[in-house]
Amino acid sequence: MSKIETNTIAPSTGTTLTLGESGDTINLGSGVLSSGLAFDTLLETTASSSASVEFSLSSSYKHFMVLYENIIPASDQQHFFLTHSTDSGSSYKSGNYNFTIKGFEDDDGEDFYGANGQSSIQLTRYQVGSDTAEFGVSGVMYLGGVRTNTAVHKGGVHISSSETYTAKLNGNFGAFNYSGDTSAWTNIKFAYASGNIESGSFKLLGSK
């Protein structure tokens, strides 16, 4: 069986791979290298005694992910929430959010909670603590088709960890949607039920 030997693999762009010092190339063809679900970093922000953190969702992207790290509430015993806008942030929707969330604690405690017709999406099953020795919500959220899908139910999924006000580790797994509106989501907003977001970092990613 024949084989290819090379001392170097030169960097390349597009669908052409350059091998060796001779400059020989291999055309990988269309579809071998694809943007697929490769995500671009769209925005990064850090909360500091912020009432909320808002992101604009570009119409150039079909898929969005939000990474959030150590989002600590200024007030103790708070749930973390999400809402969205369809008018570039002039107002935020309420009243038709449906969600399911499963919470796990480090003492083997667990609880499932689901609700419909809510004013916002609850992202934590157990209340988050604000003490400096506790850590806030850290996790990832995926939103698919909220800018392009014409369906009347648009939403996403999320997974996160946090520490409760009783100093227990809390894991969260959930799904959510907003029903009865075909309008594209233009903005999303994160906030605690009461009080500011004391600190924490957010990153918005987008894929075409």
mmCIF file with all atom_site columns, N, CA, C and O in Angstrom, residues 79-85 91-99 113-123 176-179 185 187-194:
data_model
loop_
_atom_site.group_PDB
_atom_site.id
_atom_site.type_symbol
_atom_site.label_atom_id
_atom_site.label_alt_id
_atom_site.label_comp_id
_atom_site.label_asym_id
_atom_site.label_entity_id
_atom_site.label_seq_id
_atom_site.pdbx_PDB_ins_code
_atom_site.Cartn_x
_atom_site.Cartn_y
_atom_site.Cartn_z
_atom_site.occupancy
_atom_site.B_iso_or_equiv
_atom_site.pdbx_formal_charge
_atom_site.auth_seq_id
_atom_site.auth_comp_id
_atom_site.auth_asym_id
_atom_site.auth_atom_id
_atom_site.pdbx_PDB_model_num
ATOM 1   N N  . HIS A 1 79  ? -33.536 33.999 42.388 1.00 0.00 ? 79  HIS A N  1
ATOM 2   C CA . HIS A 1 79  ? -33.576 33.189 41.177 1.00 0.00 ? 79  HIS A CA 1
ATOM 3   C C  . HIS A 1 79  ? -33.087 34.030 39.997 1.00 0.00 ? 79  HIS A C  1
ATOM 4   O O  . HIS A 1 79  ? -33.265 35.248 39.966 1.00 0.00 ? 79  HIS A O  1
ATOM 5   N N  . PHE A 1 80  ? -32.496 33.337 39.015 1.00 0.00 ? 80  PHE A N  1
ATOM 6   C CA . PHE A 1 80  ? -31.952 33.956 37.813 1.00 0.00 ? 80  PHE A CA 1
ATOM 7   C C  . PHE A 1 80  ? -32.978 33.806 36.687 1.00 0.00 ? 80  PHE A C  1
ATOM 8   O O  . PHE A 1 80  ? -33.538 32.723 36.494 1.00 0.00 ? 80  PHE A O  1
ATOM 9   N N  . PHE A 1 81  ? -33.236 34.888 35.931 1.00 0.00 ? 81  PHE A N  1
ATOM 10  C CA . PHE A 1 81  ? -34.307 34.887 34.936 1.00 0.00 ? 81  PHE A CA 1
ATOM 11  C C  . PHE A 1 81  ? -33.838 35.412 33.579 1.00 0.00 ? 81  PHE A C  1
ATOM 12  O O  . PHE A 1 81  ? -32.860 36.159 33.474 1.00 0.00 ? 81  PHE A O  1
ATOM 13  N N  . LEU A 1 82  ? -34.594 35.030 32.534 1.00 0.00 ? 82  LEU A N  1
ATOM 14  C CA . LEU A 1 82  ? -34.365 35.495 31.168 1.00 0.00 ? 82  LEU A CA 1
ATOM 15  C C  . LEU A 1 82  ? -35.676 35.996 30.575 1.00 0.00 ? 82  LEU A C  1
ATOM 16  O O  . LEU A 1 82  ? -36.731 35.396 30.779 1.00 0.00 ? 82  LEU A O  1
ATOM 17  N N  . THR A 1 83  ? -35.603 37.098 29.809 1.00 0.00 ? 83  THR A N  1
ATOM 18  C CA . THR A 1 83  ? -36.724 37.565 29.000 1.00 0.00 ? 83  THR A CA 1
ATOM 19  C C  . THR A 1 83  ? -36.177 37.966 27.624 1.00 0.00 ? 83  THR A C  1
ATOM 20  O O  . THR A 1 83  ? -34.971 38.055 27.422 1.00 0.00 ? 83  THR A O  1
ATOM 21  N N  . HIS A 1 84  ? -37.081 38.226 26.663 1.00 0.00 ? 84  HIS A N  1
ATOM 22  C CA . HIS A 1 84  ? -36.632 38.615 25.326 1.00 0.00 ? 84  HIS A CA 1
ATOM 23  C C  . HIS A 1 84  ? -37.473 39.762 24.784 1.00 0.00 ? 84  HIS A C  1
ATOM 24  O O  . HIS A 1 84  ? -38.578 40.031 25.262 1.00 0.00 ? 84  HIS A O  1
ATOM 25  N N  . SER A 1 85  ? -36.927 40.403 23.760 1.00 0.00 ? 85  SER A N  1
ATOM 26  C CA . SER A 1 85  ? -37.602 41.514 23.087 1.00 0.00 ? 85  SER A CA 1
ATOM 27  C C  . SER A 1 85  ? -37.734 41.207 21.602 1.00 0.00 ? 85  SER A C  1
ATOM 28  O O  . SER A 1 85  ? -36.904 40.499 21.019 1.00 0.00 ? 85  SER A O  1
ATOM 29  N N  . SER A 1 91  ? -39.041 47.166 24.525 1.00 0.00 ? 91  SER A N  1
ATOM 30  C CA . SER A 1 91  ? -39.851 46.519 25.561 1.00 0.00 ? 91  SER A CA 1
ATOM 31  C C  . SER A 1 91  ? -39.510 45.032 25.563 1.00 0.00 ? 91  SER A C  1
ATOM 32  O O  . SER A 1 91  ? -38.969 44.511 24.585 1.00 0.00 ? 91  SER A O  1
ATOM 33  N N  . TYR A 1 92  ? -39.820 44.377 26.665 1.00 0.00 ? 92  TYR A N  1
ATOM 34  C CA . TYR A 1 92  ? -39.538 42.945 26.794 1.00 0.00 ? 92  TYR A CA 1
ATOM 35  C C  . TYR A 1 92  ? -40.834 42.180 27.042 1.00 0.00 ? 92  TYR A C  1
ATOM 36  O O  . TYR A 1 92  ? -41.718 42.644 27.762 1.00 0.00 ? 92  TYR A O  1
ATOM 37  N N  . LYS A 1 93  ? -40.927 41.025 26.417 1.00 0.00 ? 93  LYS A N  1
ATOM 38  C CA . LYS A 1 93  ? -42.143 40.224 26.479 1.00 0.00 ? 93  LYS A CA 1
ATOM 39  C C  . LYS A 1 93  ? -42.377 39.654 27.877 1.00 0.00 ? 93  LYS A C  1
ATOM 40  O O  . LYS A 1 93  ? -41.437 39.351 28.613 1.00 0.00 ? 93  LYS A O  1
ATOM 41  N N  . SER A 1 94  ? -43.634 39.446 28.185 1.00 0.00 ? 94  SER A N  1
ATOM 42  C CA . SER A 1 94  ? -44.020 38.806 29.438 1.00 0.00 ? 94  SER A CA 1
ATOM 43  C C  . SER A 1 94  ? -45.352 38.093 29.232 1.00 0.00 ? 94  SER A C  1
ATOM 44  O O  . SER A 1 94  ? -46.090 38.390 28.293 1.00 0.00 ? 94  SER A O  1
ATOM 45  N N  . GLY A 1 95  ? -45.618 37.121 30.076 1.00 0.00 ? 95  GLY A N  1
ATOM 46  C CA . GLY A 1 95  ? -46.934 36.505 30.100 1.00 0.00 ? 95  GLY A CA 1
ATOM 47  C C  . GLY A 1 95  ? -47.087 35.184 29.388 1.00 0.00 ? 95  GLY A C  1
ATOM 48  O O  . GLY A 1 95  ? -48.002 34.436 29.683 1.00 0.00 ? 95  GLY A O  1
ATOM 49  N N  . ASN A 1 96  ? -46.216 34.859 28.408 1.00 0.00 ? 96  ASN A N  1
ATOM 50  C CA . ASN A 1 96  ? -46.389 33.627 27.647 1.00 0.00 ? 96  ASN A CA 1
ATOM 51  C C  . ASN A 1 96  ? -45.170 32.719 27.659 1.00 0.00 ? 96  ASN A C  1
ATOM 52  O O  . ASN A 1 96  ? -44.951 31.947 26.726 1.00 0.00 ? 96  ASN A O  1
ATOM 53  N N  . TYR A 1 97  ? -44.355 32.813 28.692 1.00 0.00 ? 97  TYR A N  1
ATOM 54  C CA . TYR A 1 97  ? -43.170 31.950 28.795 1.00 0.00 ? 97  TYR A CA 1
ATOM 55  C C  . TYR A 1 97  ? -43.530 30.610 29.432 1.00 0.00 ? 97  TYR A C  1
ATOM 56  O O  . TYR A 1 97  ? -44.249 30.563 30.441 1.00 0.00 ? 97  TYR A O  1
ATOM 57  N N  . ASN A 1 98  ? -43.038 29.551 28.820 1.00 0.00 ? 98  ASN A N  1
ATOM 58  C CA . ASN A 1 98  ? -43.196 28.202 29.364 1.00 0.00 ? 98  ASN A CA 1
ATOM 59  C C  . ASN A 1 98  ? -41.795 27.633 29.608 1.00 0.00 ? 98  ASN A C  1
ATOM 60  O O  . ASN A 1 98  ? -40.891 27.809 28.782 1.00 0.00 ? 98  ASN A O  1
ATOM 61  N N  . PHE A 1 99  ? -41.620 26.948 30.726 1.00 0.00 ? 99  PHE A N  1
ATOM 62  C CA . PHE A 1 99  ? -40.307 26.378 30.991 1.00 0.00 ? 99  PHE A CA 1
ATOM 63  C C  . PHE A 1 99  ? -40.410 25.138 31.883 1.00 0.00 ? 99  PHE A C  1
ATOM 64  O O  . PHE A 1 99  ? -41.397 24.948 32.606 1.00 0.00 ? 99  PHE A O  1
ATOM 65  N N  . TYR A 1 113 ? -39.433 21.398 38.350 1.00 0.00 ? 113 TYR A N  1
ATOM 66  C CA . TYR A 1 113 ? -40.430 22.452 38.351 1.00 0.00 ? 113 TYR A CA 1
ATOM 67  C C  . TYR A 1 113 ? -40.743 22.845 36.919 1.00 0.00 ? 113 TYR A C  1
ATOM 68  O O  . TYR A 1 113 ? -39.841 23.048 36.103 1.00 0.00 ? 113 TYR A O  1
ATOM 69  N N  . GLY A 1 114 ? -42.007 22.928 36.587 1.00 0.00 ? 114 GLY A N  1
ATOM 70  C CA . GLY A 1 114 ? -42.444 23.363 35.273 1.00 0.00 ? 114 GLY A CA 1
ATOM 71  C C  . GLY A 1 114 ? -43.602 24.332 35.411 1.00 0.00 ? 114 GLY A C  1
ATOM 72  O O  . GLY A 1 114 ? -44.417 24.209 36.334 1.00 0.00 ? 114 GLY A O  1
ATOM 73  N N  . ALA A 1 115 ? -43.652 25.306 34.515 1.00 0.00 ? 115 ALA A N  1
ATOM 74  C CA . ALA A 1 115 ? -44.736 26.289 34.576 1.00 0.00 ? 115 ALA A CA 1
ATOM 75  C C  . ALA A 1 115 ? -44.974 26.855 33.187 1.00 0.00 ? 115 ALA A C  1
ATOM 76  O O  . ALA A 1 115 ? -44.088 26.858 32.340 1.00 0.00 ? 115 ALA A O  1
ATOM 77  N N  . ASN A 1 116 ? -46.191 27.322 32.939 1.00 0.00 ? 116 ASN A N  1
ATOM 78  C CA . ASN A 1 116 ? -46.501 27.959 31.658 1.00 0.00 ? 116 ASN A CA 1
ATOM 79  C C  . ASN A 1 116 ? -47.198 29.294 31.902 1.00 0.00 ? 116 ASN A C  1
ATOM 80  O O  . ASN A 1 116 ? -47.712 29.559 32.983 1.00 0.00 ? 116 ASN A O  1
ATOM 81  N N  . GLY A 1 117 ? -47.185 30.126 30.871 1.00 0.00 ? 117 GLY A N  1
ATOM 82  C CA . GLY A 1 117 ? -47.809 31.441 30.982 1.00 0.00 ? 117 GLY A CA 1
ATOM 83  C C  . GLY A 1 117 ? -47.123 32.361 31.969 1.00 0.00 ? 117 GLY A C  1
ATOM 84  O O  . GLY A 1 117 ? -47.772 33.233 32.562 1.00 0.00 ? 117 GLY A O  1
ATOM 85  N N  . GLN A 1 118 ? -45.802 32.209 32.128 1.00 0.00 ? 118 GLN A N  1
ATOM 86  C CA . GLN A 1 118 ? -45.075 33.001 33.114 1.00 0.00 ? 118 GLN A CA 1
ATOM 87  C C  . GLN A 1 118 ? -44.564 34.307 32.512 1.00 0.00 ? 118 GLN A C  1
ATOM 88  O O  . GLN A 1 118 ? -44.450 34.475 31.301 1.00 0.00 ? 118 GLN A O  1
ATOM 89  N N  . SER A 1 119 ? -44.218 35.262 33.388 1.00 0.00 ? 119 SER A N  1
ATOM 90  C CA . SER A 1 119 ? -43.749 36.575 32.936 1.00 0.00 ? 119 SER A CA 1
ATOM 91  C C  . SER A 1 119 ? -42.278 36.563 32.547 1.00 0.00 ? 119 SER A C  1
ATOM 92  O O  . SER A 1 119 ? -41.783 37.533 31.941 1.00 0.00 ? 119 SER A O  1
ATOM 93  N N  . SER A 1 120 ? -41.546 35.484 32.890 1.00 0.00 ? 120 SER A N  1
ATOM 94  C CA . SER A 1 120 ? -40.136 35.354 32.534 1.00 0.00 ? 120 SER A CA 1
ATOM 95  C C  . SER A 1 120 ? -39.747 33.879 32.649 1.00 0.00 ? 120 SER A C  1
ATOM 96  O O  . SER A 1 120 ? -40.538 33.052 33.113 1.00 0.00 ? 120 SER A O  1
ATOM 97  N N  . ILE A 1 121 ? -38.514 33.569 32.239 1.00 0.00 ? 121 ILE A N  1
ATOM 98  C CA . ILE A 1 121 ? -38.025 32.191 32.269 1.00 0.00 ? 121 ILE A CA 1
ATOM 99  C C  . ILE A 1 121 ? -37.119 32.014 33.471 1.00 0.00 ? 121 ILE A C  1
ATOM 100 O O  . ILE A 1 121 ? -36.100 32.703 33.599 1.00 0.00 ? 121 ILE A O  1
ATOM 101 N N  . GLN A 1 122 ? -37.475 31.101 34.355 1.00 0.00 ? 122 GLN A N  1
ATOM 102 C CA . GLN A 1 122 ? -36.653 30.827 35.538 1.00 0.00 ? 122 GLN A CA 1
ATOM 103 C C  . GLN A 1 122 ? -35.520 29.879 35.155 1.00 0.00 ? 122 GLN A C  1
ATOM 104 O O  . GLN A 1 122 ? -35.750 28.790 34.649 1.00 0.00 ? 122 GLN A O  1
ATOM 105 N N  . LEU A 1 123 ? -34.276 30.300 35.413 1.00 0.00 ? 123 LEU A N  1
ATOM 106 C CA . LEU A 1 123 ? -33.099 29.541 35.005 1.00 0.00 ? 123 LEU A CA 1
ATOM 107 C C  . LEU A 1 123 ? -32.431 28.785 36.153 1.00 0.00 ? 123 LEU A C  1
ATOM 108 O O  . LEU A 1 123 ? -31.502 28.006 35.912 1.00 0.00 ? 123 LEU A O  1
ATOM 109 N N  . PHE A 1 176 ? -37.041 25.908 27.548 1.00 0.00 ? 176 PHE A N  1
ATOM 110 C CA . PHE A 1 176 ? -38.021 26.995 27.645 1.00 0.00 ? 176 PHE A CA 1
ATOM 111 C C  . PHE A 1 176 ? -38.467 27.439 26.262 1.00 0.00 ? 176 PHE A C  1
ATOM 112 O O  . PHE A 1 176 ? -37.799 27.194 25.253 1.00 0.00 ? 176 PHE A O  1
ATOM 113 N N  . ASN A 1 177 ? -39.613 28.114 26.216 1.00 0.00 ? 177 ASN A N  1
ATOM 114 C CA . ASN A 1 177 ? -40.042 28.776 24.997 1.00 0.00 ? 177 ASN A CA 1
ATOM 115 C C  . ASN A 1 177 ? -41.007 29.904 25.332 1.00 0.00 ? 177 ASN A C  1
ATOM 116 O O  . ASN A 1 177 ? -41.467 30.040 26.466 1.00 0.00 ? 177 ASN A O  1
ATOM 117 N N  . TYR A 1 178 ? -41.267 30.710 24.312 1.00 0.00 ? 178 TYR A N  1
ATOM 118 C CA . TYR A 1 178 ? -42.290 31.747 24.397 1.00 0.00 ? 178 TYR A CA 1
ATOM 119 C C  . TYR A 1 178 ? -43.319 31.415 23.330 1.00 0.00 ? 178 TYR A C  1
ATOM 120 O O  . TYR A 1 178 ? -42.979 31.204 22.160 1.00 0.00 ? 178 TYR A O  1
ATOM 121 N N  . SER A 1 179 ? -44.575 31.375 23.697 1.00 0.00 ? 179 SER A N  1
ATOM 122 C CA . SER A 1 179 ? -45.606 30.868 22.787 1.00 0.00 ? 179 SER A CA 1
ATOM 123 C C  . SER A 1 179 ? -46.486 31.992 22.243 1.00 0.00 ? 179 SER A C  1
ATOM 124 O O  . SER A 1 179 ? -46.662 33.030 22.878 1.00 0.00 ? 179 SER A O  1
ATOM 125 N N  . TRP A 1 185 ? -36.843 37.155 17.712 1.00 0.00 ? 185 TRP A N  1
ATOM 126 C CA . TRP A 1 185 ? -36.243 37.691 18.927 1.00 0.00 ? 185 TRP A CA 1
ATOM 127 C C  . TRP A 1 185 ? -35.105 38.631 18.510 1.00 0.00 ? 185 TRP A C  1
ATOM 128 O O  . TRP A 1 185 ? -34.188 38.239 17.797 1.00 0.00 ? 185 TRP A O  1
ATOM 129 N N  . ASN A 1 187 ? -33.559 40.784 21.022 1.00 0.00 ? 187 ASN A N  1
ATOM 130 C CA . ASN A 1 187 ? -32.723 41.010 22.208 1.00 0.00 ? 187 ASN A CA 1
ATOM 131 C C  . ASN A 1 187 ? -33.092 40.003 23.288 1.00 0.00 ? 187 ASN A C  1
ATOM 132 O O  . ASN A 1 187 ? -34.230 39.516 23.339 1.00 0.00 ? 187 ASN A O  1
ATOM 133 N N  . ILE A 1 188 ? -32.148 39.732 24.166 1.00 0.00 ? 188 ILE A N  1
ATOM 134 C CA . ILE A 1 188 ? -32.415 38.936 25.362 1.00 0.00 ? 188 ILE A CA 1
ATOM 135 C C  . ILE A 1 188 ? -31.860 39.678 26.574 1.00 0.00 ? 188 ILE A C  1
ATOM 136 O O  . ILE A 1 188 ? -30.930 40.484 26.445 1.00 0.00 ? 188 ILE A O  1
ATOM 137 N N  . LYS A 1 189 ? -32.445 39.411 27.723 1.00 0.00 ? 189 LYS A N  1
ATOM 138 C CA . LYS A 1 189 ? -32.031 40.113 28.941 1.00 0.00 ? 189 LYS A CA 1
ATOM 139 C C  . LYS A 1 189 ? -31.981 39.143 30.123 1.00 0.00 ? 189 LYS A C  1
ATOM 140 O O  . LYS A 1 189 ? -32.919 38.387 30.355 1.00 0.00 ? 189 LYS A O  1
ATOM 141 N N  . PHE A 1 190 ? -30.891 39.202 30.874 1.00 0.00 ? 190 PHE A N  1
ATOM 142 C CA . PHE A 1 190 ? -30.702 38.397 32.080 1.00 0.00 ? 190 PHE A CA 1
ATOM 143 C C  . PHE A 1 190 ? -30.826 39.304 33.303 1.00 0.00 ? 190 PHE A C  1
ATOM 144 O O  . PHE A 1 190 ? -30.306 40.424 33.319 1.00 0.00 ? 190 PHE A O  1
ATOM 145 N N  . ALA A 1 191 ? -31.489 38.802 34.342 1.00 0.00 ? 191 ALA A N  1
ATOM 146 C CA . ALA A 1 191 ? -31.628 39.572 35.572 1.00 0.00 ? 191 ALA A CA 1
ATOM 147 C C  . ALA A 1 191 ? -31.982 38.629 36.719 1.00 0.00 ? 191 ALA A C  1
ATOM 148 O O  . ALA A 1 191 ? -32.489 37.522 36.497 1.00 0.00 ? 191 ALA A O  1
ATOM 149 N N  . TYR A 1 192 ? -31.730 39.081 37.927 1.00 0.00 ? 192 TYR A N  1
ATOM 150 C CA . TYR A 1 192 ? -32.210 38.352 39.099 1.00 0.00 ? 192 TYR A CA 1
ATOM 151 C C  . TYR A 1 192 ? -33.606 38.846 39.468 1.00 0.00 ? 192 TYR A C  1
ATOM 152 O O  . TYR A 1 192 ? -34.037 39.922 39.026 1.00 0.00 ? 192 TYR A O  1
ATOM 153 N N  . ALA A 1 193 ? -34.315 38.053 40.248 1.00 0.00 ? 193 ALA A N  1
ATOM 154 C CA . ALA A 1 193 ? -35.700 38.384 40.593 1.00 0.00 ? 193 ALA A CA 1
ATOM 155 C C  . ALA A 1 193 ? -35.786 39.735 41.286 1.00 0.00 ? 193 ALA A C  1
ATOM 156 O O  . ALA A 1 193 ? -36.731 40.505 41.065 1.00 0.00 ? 193 ALA A O  1
ATOM 157 N N  . SER A 1 194 ? -34.794 40.020 42.117 1.00 0.00 ? 194 SER A N  1
ATOM 158 C CA . SER A 1 194 ? -34.774 41.284 42.842 1.00 0.00 ? 194 SER A CA 1
ATOM 159 C C  . SER A 1 194 ? -33.320 41.703 43.042 1.00 0.00 ? 194 SER A C  1
ATOM 160 O O  . SER A 1 194 ? -32.459 40.866 43.285 1.00 0.00 ? 194 SER A O  1
#
